[in-house]
Amino acid sequence: MAEGVRGRSDSRLTERGRATRERILRAAADMMHVKGVAATTLDDVRAASGTSKSQLYRHYPDKDALVRDVVAWNAAGVLERQRQQLRRLGSFRGLERWRDALVERNALHNGAHGCPLGSLASELADQNEDARRAAAGHFADWERLLEAGLARMRDSGVLRADADVGGLATGLMAALQGGYLLAQTARDVEPMRIALNMAIDHVRMYAAASGGEPPESGIS
């Protein structure tokens, strides 16, 4: 099970019980990402996960409990991938590789389903305050990964000393999430690529004169 996604009685579950919970959670996360939270019922999840009603309700007595764990599950997966991609970010080429990985992953479904975390956050923001706060915290963690990479670029002389790495990280995150939405509605990842290219080009405006990398344009 994804790190940080544990119910109140998880420590007392048998190995079989943990496997059942993970199966339920995987099915729910997939369905909510594709269909949306509102359109996904507990009966849908039960059928998709191959569990009985008693098994489902033993782990998730109501939909709110399941939604909370789905948010945490999606966030754990997204953030782990982002840590792997951003932990050594220190150059413009690294930013381009980060962009390419996100766009290519989203292209697998022609951008149809959006960001696994952002889509949930958008749907739940006005309906479930606990889920909204949790999603906001996960987005802040994601943004901090970007900020840390940009700080390494600044500290190594790739970016100017006066670069506001926090603001630049927010701009990259906004471009990414807006790009996900445009790709989802257009069923085409090109708007996402363009949004990220423009955000990276904005970061290039803060390239140090002797940063060791030519300030190449990201827009083809």
JSON list of C-alpha atoms in Angstrom, two decimals:
[
{"chain": "A", "resi": 1, "resn": "MET", "atom": "CA", "xyz": [0.00, 0.00, 0.00]},
{"chain": "A", "resi": 2, "resn": "ALA", "atom": "CA", "xyz": [1.22, 3.48, -0.79]},
{"chain": "A", "resi": 3, "resn": "GLU", "atom": "CA", "xyz": [3.12, 5.06, 2.05]},
{"chain": "A", "resi": 4, "resn": "GLY", "atom": "CA", "xyz": [0.94, 7.25, 4.26]},
{"chain": "A", "resi": 5, "resn": "VAL", "atom": "CA", "xyz": [-2.34, 5.57, 3.22]},
{"chain": "A", "resi": 6, "resn": "ARG", "atom": "CA", "xyz": [-3.33, 3.69, 6.33]},
{"chain": "A", "resi": 7, "resn": "GLY", "atom": "CA", "xyz": [-6.69, 3.35, 7.99]},
{"chain": "A", "resi": 8, "resn": "ARG", "atom": "CA", "xyz": [-7.19, 3.56, 11.73]},
{"chain": "A", "resi": 9, "resn": "SER", "atom": "CA", "xyz": [-7.08, -0.24, 12.15]},
{"chain": "A", "resi": 10, "resn": "ASP", "atom": "CA", "xyz": [-4.43, -0.95, 9.52]},
{"chain": "A", "resi": 11, "resn": "SER", "atom": "CA", "xyz": [-1.84, -2.05, 12.08]},
{"chain": "A", "resi": 12, "resn": "ARG", "atom": "CA", "xyz": [-4.22, -4.79, 13.23]},
{"chain": "A", "resi": 13, "resn": "LEU", "atom": "CA", "xyz": [-5.00, -6.11, 9.76]},
{"chain": "A", "resi": 14, "resn": "THR", "atom": "CA", "xyz": [-3.75, -9.48, 8.60]},
{"chain": "A", "resi": 15, "resn": "GLU", "atom": "CA", "xyz": [-1.68, -9.66, 5.44]},
{"chain": "A", "resi": 16, "resn": "ARG", "atom": "CA", "xyz": [-4.80, -10.82, 3.63]},
{"chain": "A", "resi": 17, "resn": "GLY", "atom": "CA", "xyz": [-6.77, -7.91, 5.06]},
{"chain": "A", "resi": 18, "resn": "ARG", "atom": "CA", "xyz": [-4.16, -5.42, 3.91]},
{"chain": "A", "resi": 19, "resn": "ALA", "atom": "CA", "xyz": [-4.21, -6.95, 0.43]},
{"chain": "A", "resi": 20, "resn": "THR", "atom": "CA", "xyz": [-8.00, -6.62, 0.33]},
{"chain": "A", "resi": 21, "resn": "ARG", "atom": "CA", "xyz": [-7.85, -2.98, 1.40]},
{"chain": "A", "resi": 22, "resn": "GLU", "atom": "CA", "xyz": [-5.22, -2.24, -1.23]},
{"chain": "A", "resi": 23, "resn": "ARG", "atom": "CA", "xyz": [-7.34, -3.92, -3.90]},
{"chain": "A", "resi": 24, "resn": "ILE", "atom": "CA", "xyz": [-10.33, -1.79, -2.91]},
{"chain": "A", "resi": 25, "resn": "LEU", "atom": "CA", "xyz": [-8.23, 1.35, -2.89]},
{"chain": "A", "resi": 26, "resn": "ARG", "atom": "CA", "xyz": [-6.64, 0.68, -6.26]},
{"chain": "A", "resi": 27, "resn": "ALA", "atom": "CA", "xyz": [-10.04, 0.07, -7.84]},
{"chain": "A", "resi": 28, "resn": "ALA", "atom": "CA", "xyz": [-11.52, 3.19, -6.26]},
{"chain": "A", "resi": 29, "resn": "ALA", "atom": "CA", "xyz": [-8.57, 5.37, -7.29]},
{"chain": "A", "resi": 30, "resn": "ASP", "atom": "CA", "xyz": [-8.77, 4.17, -10.90]},
{"chain": "A", "resi": 31, "resn": "MET", "atom": "CA", "xyz": [-12.54, 4.66, -11.10]},
{"chain": "A", "resi": 32, "resn": "MET", "atom": "CA", "xyz": [-12.56, 8.08, -9.47]},
{"chain": "A", "resi": 33, "resn": "HIS", "atom": "CA", "xyz": [-9.77, 9.26, -11.76]},
{"chain": "A", "resi": 34, "resn": "VAL", "atom": "CA", "xyz": [-11.65, 8.17, -14.88]},
{"chain": "A", "resi": 35, "resn": "LYS", "atom": "CA", "xyz": [-15.30, 8.68, -13.87]},
{"chain": "A", "resi": 36, "resn": "GLY", "atom": "CA", "xyz": [-14.98, 11.28, -11.13]},
{"chain": "A", "resi": 37, "resn": "VAL", "atom": "CA", "xyz": [-15.81, 11.01, -7.45]},
{"chain": "A", "resi": 38, "resn": "ALA", "atom": "CA", "xyz": [-19.51, 11.83, -7.72]},
{"chain": "A", "resi": 39, "resn": "ALA", "atom": "CA", "xyz": [-20.12, 9.19, -10.40]},
{"chain": "A", "resi": 40, "resn": "THR", "atom": "CA", "xyz": [-18.29, 6.45, -8.50]},
{"chain": "A", "resi": 41, "resn": "THR", "atom": "CA", "xyz": [-20.42, 4.52, -6.01]},
{"chain": "A", "resi": 42, "resn": "LEU", "atom": "CA", "xyz": [-19.39, 2.05, -3.35]},
{"chain": "A", "resi": 43, "resn": "ASP", "atom": "CA", "xyz": [-21.20, -0.64, -5.32]},
{"chain": "A", "resi": 44, "resn": "ASP", "atom": "CA", "xyz": [-19.06, 0.24, -8.36]},
{"chain": "A", "resi": 45, "resn": "VAL", "atom": "CA", "xyz": [-15.92, -0.10, -6.25]},
{"chain": "A", "resi": 46, "resn": "ARG", "atom": "CA", "xyz": [-17.10, -3.37, -4.74]},
{"chain": "A", "resi": 47, "resn": "ALA", "atom": "CA", "xyz": [-17.71, -4.86, -8.19]},
{"chain": "A", "resi": 48, "resn": "ALA", "atom": "CA", "xyz": [-14.45, -3.56, -9.65]},
{"chain": "A", "resi": 49, "resn": "SER", "atom": "CA", "xyz": [-12.39, -4.79, -6.72]},
{"chain": "A", "resi": 50, "resn": "GLY", "atom": "CA", "xyz": [-14.07, -8.18, -6.54]},
{"chain": "A", "resi": 51, "resn": "THR", "atom": "CA", "xyz": [-14.94, -7.81, -2.87]},
{"chain": "A", "resi": 52, "resn": "SER", "atom": "CA", "xyz": [-18.09, -8.57, -0.94]},
{"chain": "A", "resi": 53, "resn": "LYS", "atom": "CA", "xyz": [-20.20, -5.93, 0.76]},
{"chain": "A", "resi": 54, "resn": "SER", "atom": "CA", "xyz": [-19.01, -7.10, 4.17]},
{"chain": "A", "resi": 55, "resn": "GLN", "atom": "CA", "xyz": [-15.36, -6.83, 3.08]},
{"chain": "A", "resi": 56, "resn": "LEU", "atom": "CA", "xyz": [-15.87, -3.38, 1.60]},
{"chain": "A", "resi": 57, "resn": "TYR", "atom": "CA", "xyz": [-17.71, -1.94, 4.59]},
{"chain": "A", "resi": 58, "resn": "ARG", "atom": "CA", "xyz": [-15.25, -3.48, 7.03]},
{"chain": "A", "resi": 59, "resn": "HIS", "atom": "CA", "xyz": [-12.52, -1.34, 5.51]},
{"chain": "A", "resi": 60, "resn": "TYR", "atom": "CA", "xyz": [-14.58, 1.63, 4.33]},
{"chain": "A", "resi": 61, "resn": "PRO", "atom": "CA", "xyz": [-17.87, 2.16, 6.18]},
{"chain": "A", "resi": 62, "resn": "ASP", "atom": "CA", "xyz": [-18.72, 5.21, 4.06]},
{"chain": "A", "resi": 63, "resn": "LYS", "atom": "CA", "xyz": [-17.66, 6.93, 0.87]},
{"chain": "A", "resi": 64, "resn": "ASP", "atom": "CA", "xyz": [-15.99, 9.85, 2.65]},
{"chain": "A", "resi": 65, "resn": "ALA", "atom": "CA", "xyz": [-13.52, 7.49, 4.31]},
{"chain": "A", "resi": 66, "resn": "LEU", "atom": "CA", "xyz": [-12.71, 5.94, 0.95]},
{"chain": "A", "resi": 67, "resn": "VAL", "atom": "CA", "xyz": [-12.31, 9.33, -0.73]},
{"chain": "A", "resi": 68, "resn": "ARG", "atom": "CA", "xyz": [-9.83, 10.45, 1.94]},
{"chain": "A", "resi": 69, "resn": "ASP", "atom": "CA", "xyz": [-7.67, 7.41, 1.30]},
{"chain": "A", "resi": 70, "resn": "VAL", "atom": "CA", "xyz": [-7.94, 7.80, -2.47]},
{"chain": "A", "resi": 71, "resn": "VAL", "atom": "CA", "xyz": [-6.65, 11.37, -2.21]},
{"chain": "A", "resi": 72, "resn": "ALA", "atom": "CA", "xyz": [-3.74, 10.16, -0.08]},
{"chain": "A", "resi": 73, "resn": "TRP", "atom": "CA", "xyz": [-3.12, 7.22, -2.42]},
{"chain": "A", "resi": 74, "resn": "ASN", "atom": "CA", "xyz": [-3.01, 9.38, -5.53]},
{"chain": "A", "resi": 75, "resn": "ALA", "atom": "CA", "xyz": [-0.81, 11.94, -3.81]},
{"chain": "A", "resi": 76, "resn": "ALA", "atom": "CA", "xyz": [1.64, 9.28, -2.66]},
{"chain": "A", "resi": 77, "resn": "GLY", "atom": "CA", "xyz": [2.02, 7.96, -6.21]},
{"chain": "A", "resi": 78, "resn": "VAL", "atom": "CA", "xyz": [2.35, 11.39, -7.81]},
{"chain": "A", "resi": 79, "resn": "LEU", "atom": "CA", "xyz": [4.80, 12.71, -5.23]},
{"chain": "A", "resi": 80, "resn": "GLU", "atom": "CA", "xyz": [7.00, 9.62, -5.38]},
{"chain": "A", "resi": 81, "resn": "ARG", "atom": "CA", "xyz": [7.32, 9.99, -9.15]},
{"chain": "A", "resi": 82, "resn": "GLN", "atom": "CA", "xyz": [8.05, 13.69, -8.73]},
{"chain": "A", "resi": 83, "resn": "ARG", "atom": "CA", "xyz": [10.71, 13.04, -6.09]},
{"chain": "A", "resi": 84, "resn": "GLN", "atom": "CA", "xyz": [12.44, 10.66, -8.47]},
{"chain": "A", "resi": 85, "resn": "GLN", "atom": "CA", "xyz": [12.33, 13.23, -11.28]},
{"chain": "A", "resi": 86, "resn": "LEU", "atom": "CA", "xyz": [13.15, 16.34, -9.26]},
{"chain": "A", "resi": 87, "resn": "ARG", "atom": "CA", "xyz": [15.56, 15.17, -6.57]},
{"chain": "A", "resi": 88, "resn": "ARG", "atom": "CA", "xyz": [18.58, 16.05, -8.73]},
{"chain": "A", "resi": 89, "resn": "LEU", "atom": "CA", "xyz": [17.09, 18.90, -10.72]},
{"chain": "A", "resi": 90, "resn": "GLY", "atom": "CA", "xyz": [19.79, 21.49, -11.25]},
{"chain": "A", "resi": 91, "resn": "SER", "atom": "CA", "xyz": [19.66, 22.66, -14.86]},
{"chain": "A", "resi": 92, "resn": "PHE", "atom": "CA", "xyz": [17.37, 23.85, -17.62]},
{"chain": "A", "resi": 93, "resn": "ARG", "atom": "CA", "xyz": [17.84, 20.51, -19.34]},
{"chain": "A", "resi": 94, "resn": "GLY", "atom": "CA", "xyz": [16.59, 18.91, -16.16]},
{"chain": "A", "resi": 95, "resn": "LEU", "atom": "CA", "xyz": [13.47, 21.08, -16.31]},
{"chain": "A", "resi": 96, "resn": "GLU", "atom": "CA", "xyz": [12.95, 20.00, -19.92]},
{"chain": "A", "resi": 97, "resn": "ARG", "atom": "CA", "xyz": [13.27, 16.33, -18.97]},
{"chain": "A", "resi": 98, "resn": "TRP", "atom": "CA", "xyz": [10.73, 16.89, -16.18]},
{"chain": "A", "resi": 99, "resn": "ARG", "atom": "CA", "xyz": [8.37, 18.51, -18.69]},
{"chain": "A", "resi": 100, "resn": "ASP", "atom": "CA", "xyz": [8.82, 15.70, -21.19]},
{"chain": "A", "resi": 101, "resn": "ALA", "atom": "CA", "xyz": [8.13, 12.99, -18.60]},
{"chain": "A", "resi": 102, "resn": "LEU", "atom": "CA", "xyz": [4.88, 14.64, -17.53]},
{"chain": "A", "resi": 103, "resn": "VAL", "atom": "CA", "xyz": [3.67, 15.30, -21.06]},
{"chain": "A", "resi": 104, "resn": "GLU", "atom": "CA", "xyz": [4.53, 11.82, -22.32]},
{"chain": "A", "resi": 105, "resn": "ARG", "atom": "CA", "xyz": [2.81, 10.15, -19.38]},
{"chain": "A", "resi": 106, "resn": "ASN", "atom": "CA", "xyz": [-0.31, 12.24, -19.96]},
{"chain": "A", "resi": 107, "resn": "ALA", "atom": "CA", "xyz": [-0.17, 11.48, -23.69]},
{"chain": "A", "resi": 108, "resn": "LEU", "atom": "CA", "xyz": [-0.85, 7.79, -22.96]},
{"chain": "A", "resi": 109, "resn": "HIS", "atom": "CA", "xyz": [-4.57, 8.66, -22.76]},
{"chain": "A", "resi": 110, "resn": "ASN", "atom": "CA", "xyz": [-4.48, 11.77, -24.97]},
{"chain": "A", "resi": 111, "resn": "GLY", "atom": "CA", "xyz": [-4.69, 13.84, -21.79]},
{"chain": "A", "resi": 112, "resn": "ALA", "atom": "CA", "xyz": [-8.22, 12.57, -21.19]},
{"chain": "A", "resi": 113, "resn": "HIS", "atom": "CA", "xyz": [-8.08, 12.10, -17.41]},
{"chain": "A", "resi": 114, "resn": "GLY", "atom": "CA", "xyz": [-6.04, 15.08, -16.24]},
{"chain": "A", "resi": 115, "resn": "CYS", "atom": "CA", "xyz": [-3.78, 15.15, -13.20]},
{"chain": "A", "resi": 116, "resn": "PRO", "atom": "CA", "xyz": [-4.52, 12.28, -10.77]},
{"chain": "A", "resi": 117, "resn": "LEU", "atom": "CA", "xyz": [-4.34, 14.71, -7.86]},
{"chain": "A", "resi": 118, "resn": "GLY", "atom": "CA", "xyz": [-5.59, 17.89, -9.52]},
{"chain": "A", "resi": 119, "resn": "SER", "atom": "CA", "xyz": [-8.75, 16.32, -10.94]},
{"chain": "A", "resi": 120, "resn": "LEU", "atom": "CA", "xyz": [-9.76, 15.08, -7.50]},
{"chain": "A", "resi": 121, "resn": "ALA", "atom": "CA", "xyz": [-8.90, 18.38, -5.85]},
{"chain": "A", "resi": 122, "resn": "SER", "atom": "CA", "xyz": [-11.00, 20.32, -8.34]},
{"chain": "A", "resi": 123, "resn": "GLU", "atom": "CA", "xyz": [-14.03, 18.10, -7.81]},
{"chain": "A", "resi": 124, "resn": "LEU", "atom": "CA", "xyz": [-13.76, 17.97, -4.02]},
{"chain": "A", "resi": 125, "resn": "ALA", "atom": "CA", "xyz": [-12.77, 21.57, -3.24]},
{"chain": "A", "resi": 126, "resn": "ASP", "atom": "CA", "xyz": [-16.34, 22.73, -2.53]},
{"chain": "A", "resi": 127, "resn": "GLN", "atom": "CA", "xyz": [-17.69, 19.42, -1.25]},
{"chain": "A", "resi": 128, "resn": "ASN", "atom": "CA", "xyz": [-15.24, 17.94, 1.22]},
{"chain": "A", "resi": 129, "resn": "GLU", "atom": "CA", "xyz": [-13.20, 20.33, 3.34]},
{"chain": "A", "resi": 130, "resn": "ASP", "atom": "CA", "xyz": [-10.97, 17.61, 4.80]},
{"chain": "A", "resi": 131, "resn": "ALA", "atom": "CA", "xyz": [-10.11, 16.34, 1.33]},
{"chain": "A", "resi": 132, "resn": "ARG", "atom": "CA", "xyz": [-9.53, 19.90, 0.09]},
{"chain": "A", "resi": 133, "resn": "ARG", "atom": "CA", "xyz": [-7.08, 20.61, 2.92]},
{"chain": "A", "resi": 134, "resn": "ALA", "atom": "CA", "xyz": [-5.29, 17.33, 2.32]},
{"chain": "A", "resi": 135, "resn": "ALA", "atom": "CA", "xyz": [-4.97, 18.03, -1.40]},
{"chain": "A", "resi": 136, "resn": "ALA", "atom": "CA", "xyz": [-3.68, 21.54, -0.69]},
{"chain": "A", "resi": 137, "resn": "GLY", "atom": "CA", "xyz": [-0.98, 20.04, 1.52]},
{"chain": "A", "resi": 138, "resn": "HIS", "atom": "CA", "xyz": [0.02, 17.57, -1.18]},
{"chain": "A", "resi": 139, "resn": "PHE", "atom": "CA", "xyz": [0.24, 20.34, -3.78]},
{"chain": "A", "resi": 140, "resn": "ALA", "atom": "CA", "xyz": [2.43, 22.32, -1.38]},
{"chain": "A", "resi": 141, "resn": "ASP", "atom": "CA", "xyz": [4.75, 19.30, -1.07]},
{"chain": "A", "resi": 142, "resn": "TRP", "atom": "CA", "xyz": [4.93, 19.05, -4.87]},
{"chain": "A", "resi": 143, "resn": "GLU", "atom": "CA", "xyz": [5.69, 22.74, -5.20]},
{"chain": "A", "resi": 144, "resn": "ARG", "atom": "CA", "xyz": [8.44, 22.47, -2.58]},
{"chain": "A", "resi": 145, "resn": "LEU", "atom": "CA", "xyz": [10.14, 19.79, -4.70]},
{"chain": "A", "resi": 146, "resn": "LEU", "atom": "CA", "xyz": [10.20, 22.23, -7.61]},
{"chain": "A", "resi": 147, "resn": "GLU", "atom": "CA", "xyz": [11.37, 25.06, -5.38]},
{"chain": "A", "resi": 148, "resn": "ALA", "atom": "CA", "xyz": [14.24, 22.94, -4.05]},
{"chain": "A", "resi": 149, "resn": "GLY", "atom": "CA", "xyz": [15.39, 22.15, -7.59]},
{"chain": "A", "resi": 150, "resn": "LEU", "atom": "CA", "xyz": [15.23, 25.80, -8.60]},
{"chain": "A", "resi": 151, "resn": "ALA", "atom": "CA", "xyz": [17.14, 26.72, -5.44]},
{"chain": "A", "resi": 152, "resn": "ARG", "atom": "CA", "xyz": [19.90, 24.33, -6.50]},
{"chain": "A", "resi": 153, "resn": "MET", "atom": "CA", "xyz": [19.98, 26.05, -9.88]},
{"chain": "A", "resi": 154, "resn": "ARG", "atom": "CA", "xyz": [20.27, 29.42, -8.18]},
{"chain": "A", "resi": 155, "resn": "ASP", "atom": "CA", "xyz": [22.92, 28.27, -5.68]},
{"chain": "A", "resi": 156, "resn": "SER", "atom": "CA", "xyz": [25.04, 26.69, -8.42]},
{"chain": "A", "resi": 157, "resn": "GLY", "atom": "CA", "xyz": [24.93, 29.84, -10.55]},
{"chain": "A", "resi": 158, "resn": "VAL", "atom": "CA", "xyz": [22.55, 28.60, -13.24]},
{"chain": "A", "resi": 159, "resn": "LEU", "atom": "CA", "xyz": [19.97, 31.14, -12.09]},
{"chain": "A", "resi": 160, "resn": "ARG", "atom": "CA", "xyz": [20.66, 34.67, -10.91]},
{"chain": "A", "resi": 161, "resn": "ALA", "atom": "CA", "xyz": [21.00, 35.25, -7.20]},
{"chain": "A", "resi": 162, "resn": "ASP", "atom": "CA", "xyz": [17.88, 37.44, -7.19]},
{"chain": "A", "resi": 163, "resn": "ALA", "atom": "CA", "xyz": [15.63, 34.72, -8.69]},
{"chain": "A", "resi": 164, "resn": "ASP", "atom": "CA", "xyz": [12.49, 34.20, -6.58]},
{"chain": "A", "resi": 165, "resn": "VAL", "atom": "CA", "xyz": [12.53, 30.41, -6.62]},
{"chain": "A", "resi": 166, "resn": "GLY", "atom": "CA", "xyz": [9.30, 30.17, -4.62]},
{"chain": "A", "resi": 167, "resn": "GLY", "atom": "CA", "xyz": [7.43, 32.33, -7.09]},
{"chain": "A", "resi": 168, "resn": "LEU", "atom": "CA", "xyz": [8.94, 30.50, -10.05]},
{"chain": "A", "resi": 169, "resn": "ALA", "atom": "CA", "xyz": [7.90, 27.15, -8.55]},
{"chain": "A", "resi": 170, "resn": "THR", "atom": "CA", "xyz": [4.34, 28.43, -8.14]},
{"chain": "A", "resi": 171, "resn": "GLY", "atom": "CA", "xyz": [4.34, 29.56, -11.78]},
{"chain": "A", "resi": 172, "resn": "LEU", "atom": "CA", "xyz": [5.52, 26.15, -12.97]},
{"chain": "A", "resi": 173, "resn": "MET", "atom": "CA", "xyz": [2.86, 24.40, -10.88]},
{"chain": "A", "resi": 174, "resn": "ALA", "atom": "CA", "xyz": [0.13, 26.72, -12.18]},
{"chain": "A", "resi": 175, "resn": "ALA", "atom": "CA", "xyz": [1.23, 26.11, -15.78]},
{"chain": "A", "resi": 176, "resn": "LEU", "atom": "CA", "xyz": [1.29, 22.37, -15.18]},
{"chain": "A", "resi": 177, "resn": "GLN", "atom": "CA", "xyz": [-2.18, 22.17, -13.65]},
{"chain": "A", "resi": 178, "resn": "GLY", "atom": "CA", "xyz": [-3.65, 24.54, -16.23]},
{"chain": "A", "resi": 179, "resn": "GLY", "atom": "CA", "xyz": [-1.99, 22.48, -18.94]},
{"chain": "A", "resi": 180, "resn": "TYR", "atom": "CA", "xyz": [-3.51, 19.30, -17.54]},
{"chain": "A", "resi": 181, "resn": "LEU", "atom": "CA", "xyz": [-6.97, 20.89, -17.69]},
{"chain": "A", "resi": 182, "resn": "LEU", "atom": "CA", "xyz": [-6.55, 22.17, -21.25]},
{"chain": "A", "resi": 183, "resn": "ALA", "atom": "CA", "xyz": [-5.23, 18.78, -22.38]},
{"chain": "A", "resi": 184, "resn": "GLN", "atom": "CA", "xyz": [-8.17, 17.06, -20.71]},
{"chain": "A", "resi": 185, "resn": "THR", "atom": "CA", "xyz": [-10.79, 19.21, -22.41]},
{"chain": "A", "resi": 186, "resn": "ALA", "atom": "CA", "xyz": [-9.03, 19.14, -25.82]},
{"chain": "A", "resi": 187, "resn": "ARG", "atom": "CA", "xyz": [-8.04, 15.45, -25.60]},
{"chain": "A", "resi": 188, "resn": "ASP", "atom": "CA", "xyz": [-4.66, 16.65, -26.80]},
{"chain": "A", "resi": 189, "resn": "VAL", "atom": "CA", "xyz": [-1.48, 17.13, -24.76]},
{"chain": "A", "resi": 190, "resn": "GLU", "atom": "CA", "xyz": [-0.13, 19.93, -26.95]},
{"chain": "A", "resi": 191, "resn": "PRO", "atom": "CA", "xyz": [-1.71, 22.74, -24.84]},
{"chain": "A", "resi": 192, "resn": "MET", "atom": "CA", "xyz": [-0.02, 21.20, -21.79]},
{"chain": "A", "resi": 193, "resn": "ARG", "atom": "CA", "xyz": [3.33, 21.16, -23.57]},
{"chain": "A", "resi": 194, "resn": "ILE", "atom": "CA", "xyz": [2.91, 24.80, -24.62]},
{"chain": "A", "resi": 195, "resn": "ALA", "atom": "CA", "xyz": [1.95, 25.93, -21.09]},
{"chain": "A", "resi": 196, "resn": "LEU", "atom": "CA", "xyz": [5.00, 24.22, -19.58]},
{"chain": "A", "resi": 197, "resn": "ASN", "atom": "CA", "xyz": [7.28, 25.57, -22.32]},
{"chain": "A", "resi": 198, "resn": "MET", "atom": "CA", "xyz": [6.13, 29.11, -21.58]},
{"chain": "A", "resi": 199, "resn": "ALA", "atom": "CA", "xyz": [6.63, 28.63, -17.83]},
{"chain": "A", "resi": 200, "resn": "ILE", "atom": "CA", "xyz": [10.13, 27.25, -18.38]},
{"chain": "A", "resi": 201, "resn": "ASP", "atom": "CA", "xyz": [10.90, 30.16, -20.71]},
{"chain": "A", "resi": 202, "resn": "HIS", "atom": "CA", "xyz": [9.90, 32.49, -17.89]},
{"chain": "A", "resi": 203, "resn": "VAL", "atom": "CA", "xyz": [12.40, 30.74, -15.63]},
{"chain": "A", "resi": 204, "resn": "ARG", "atom": "CA", "xyz": [15.03, 31.25, -18.36]},
{"chain": "A", "resi": 205, "resn": "MET", "atom": "CA", "xyz": [14.60, 35.00, -17.95]},
{"chain": "A", "resi": 206, "resn": "TYR", "atom": "CA", "xyz": [16.48, 34.57, -14.66]},
{"chain": "A", "resi": 207, "resn": "ALA", "atom": "CA", "xyz": [19.38, 32.62, -16.18]},
{"chain": "A", "resi": 208, "resn": "ALA", "atom": "CA", "xyz": [22.75, 33.85, -14.94]},
{"chain": "A", "resi": 209, "resn": "ALA", "atom": "CA", "xyz": [25.06, 35.25, -17.59]},
{"chain": "A", "resi": 210, "resn": "SER", "atom": "CA", "xyz": [27.69, 32.65, -16.67]},
{"chain": "A", "resi": 211, "resn": "GLY", "atom": "CA", "xyz": [25.28, 29.88, -15.67]},
{"chain": "A", "resi": 212, "resn": "GLY", "atom": "CA", "xyz": [26.95, 27.30, -17.91]},
{"chain": "A", "resi": 213, "resn": "GLU", "atom": "CA", "xyz": [23.86, 26.68, -20.06]},
{"chain": "A", "resi": 214, "resn": "PRO", "atom": "CA", "xyz": [22.68, 28.69, -23.08]},
{"chain": "A", "resi": 215, "resn": "PRO", "atom": "CA", "xyz": [19.20, 30.18, -22.47]},
{"chain": "A", "resi": 216, "resn": "GLU", "atom": "CA", "xyz": [17.58, 28.17, -25.28]},
{"chain": "A", "resi": 217, "resn": "SER", "atom": "CA", "xyz": [13.90, 28.73, -25.97]},
{"chain": "A", "resi": 218, "resn": "GLY", "atom": "CA", "xyz": [11.59, 25.93, -24.87]},
{"chain": "A", "resi": 219, "resn": "ILE", "atom": "CA", "xyz": [8.94, 26.68, -27.50]},
{"chain": "A", "resi": 220, "resn": "SER", "atom": "CA", "xyz": [9.41, 24.90, -30.80]}
]
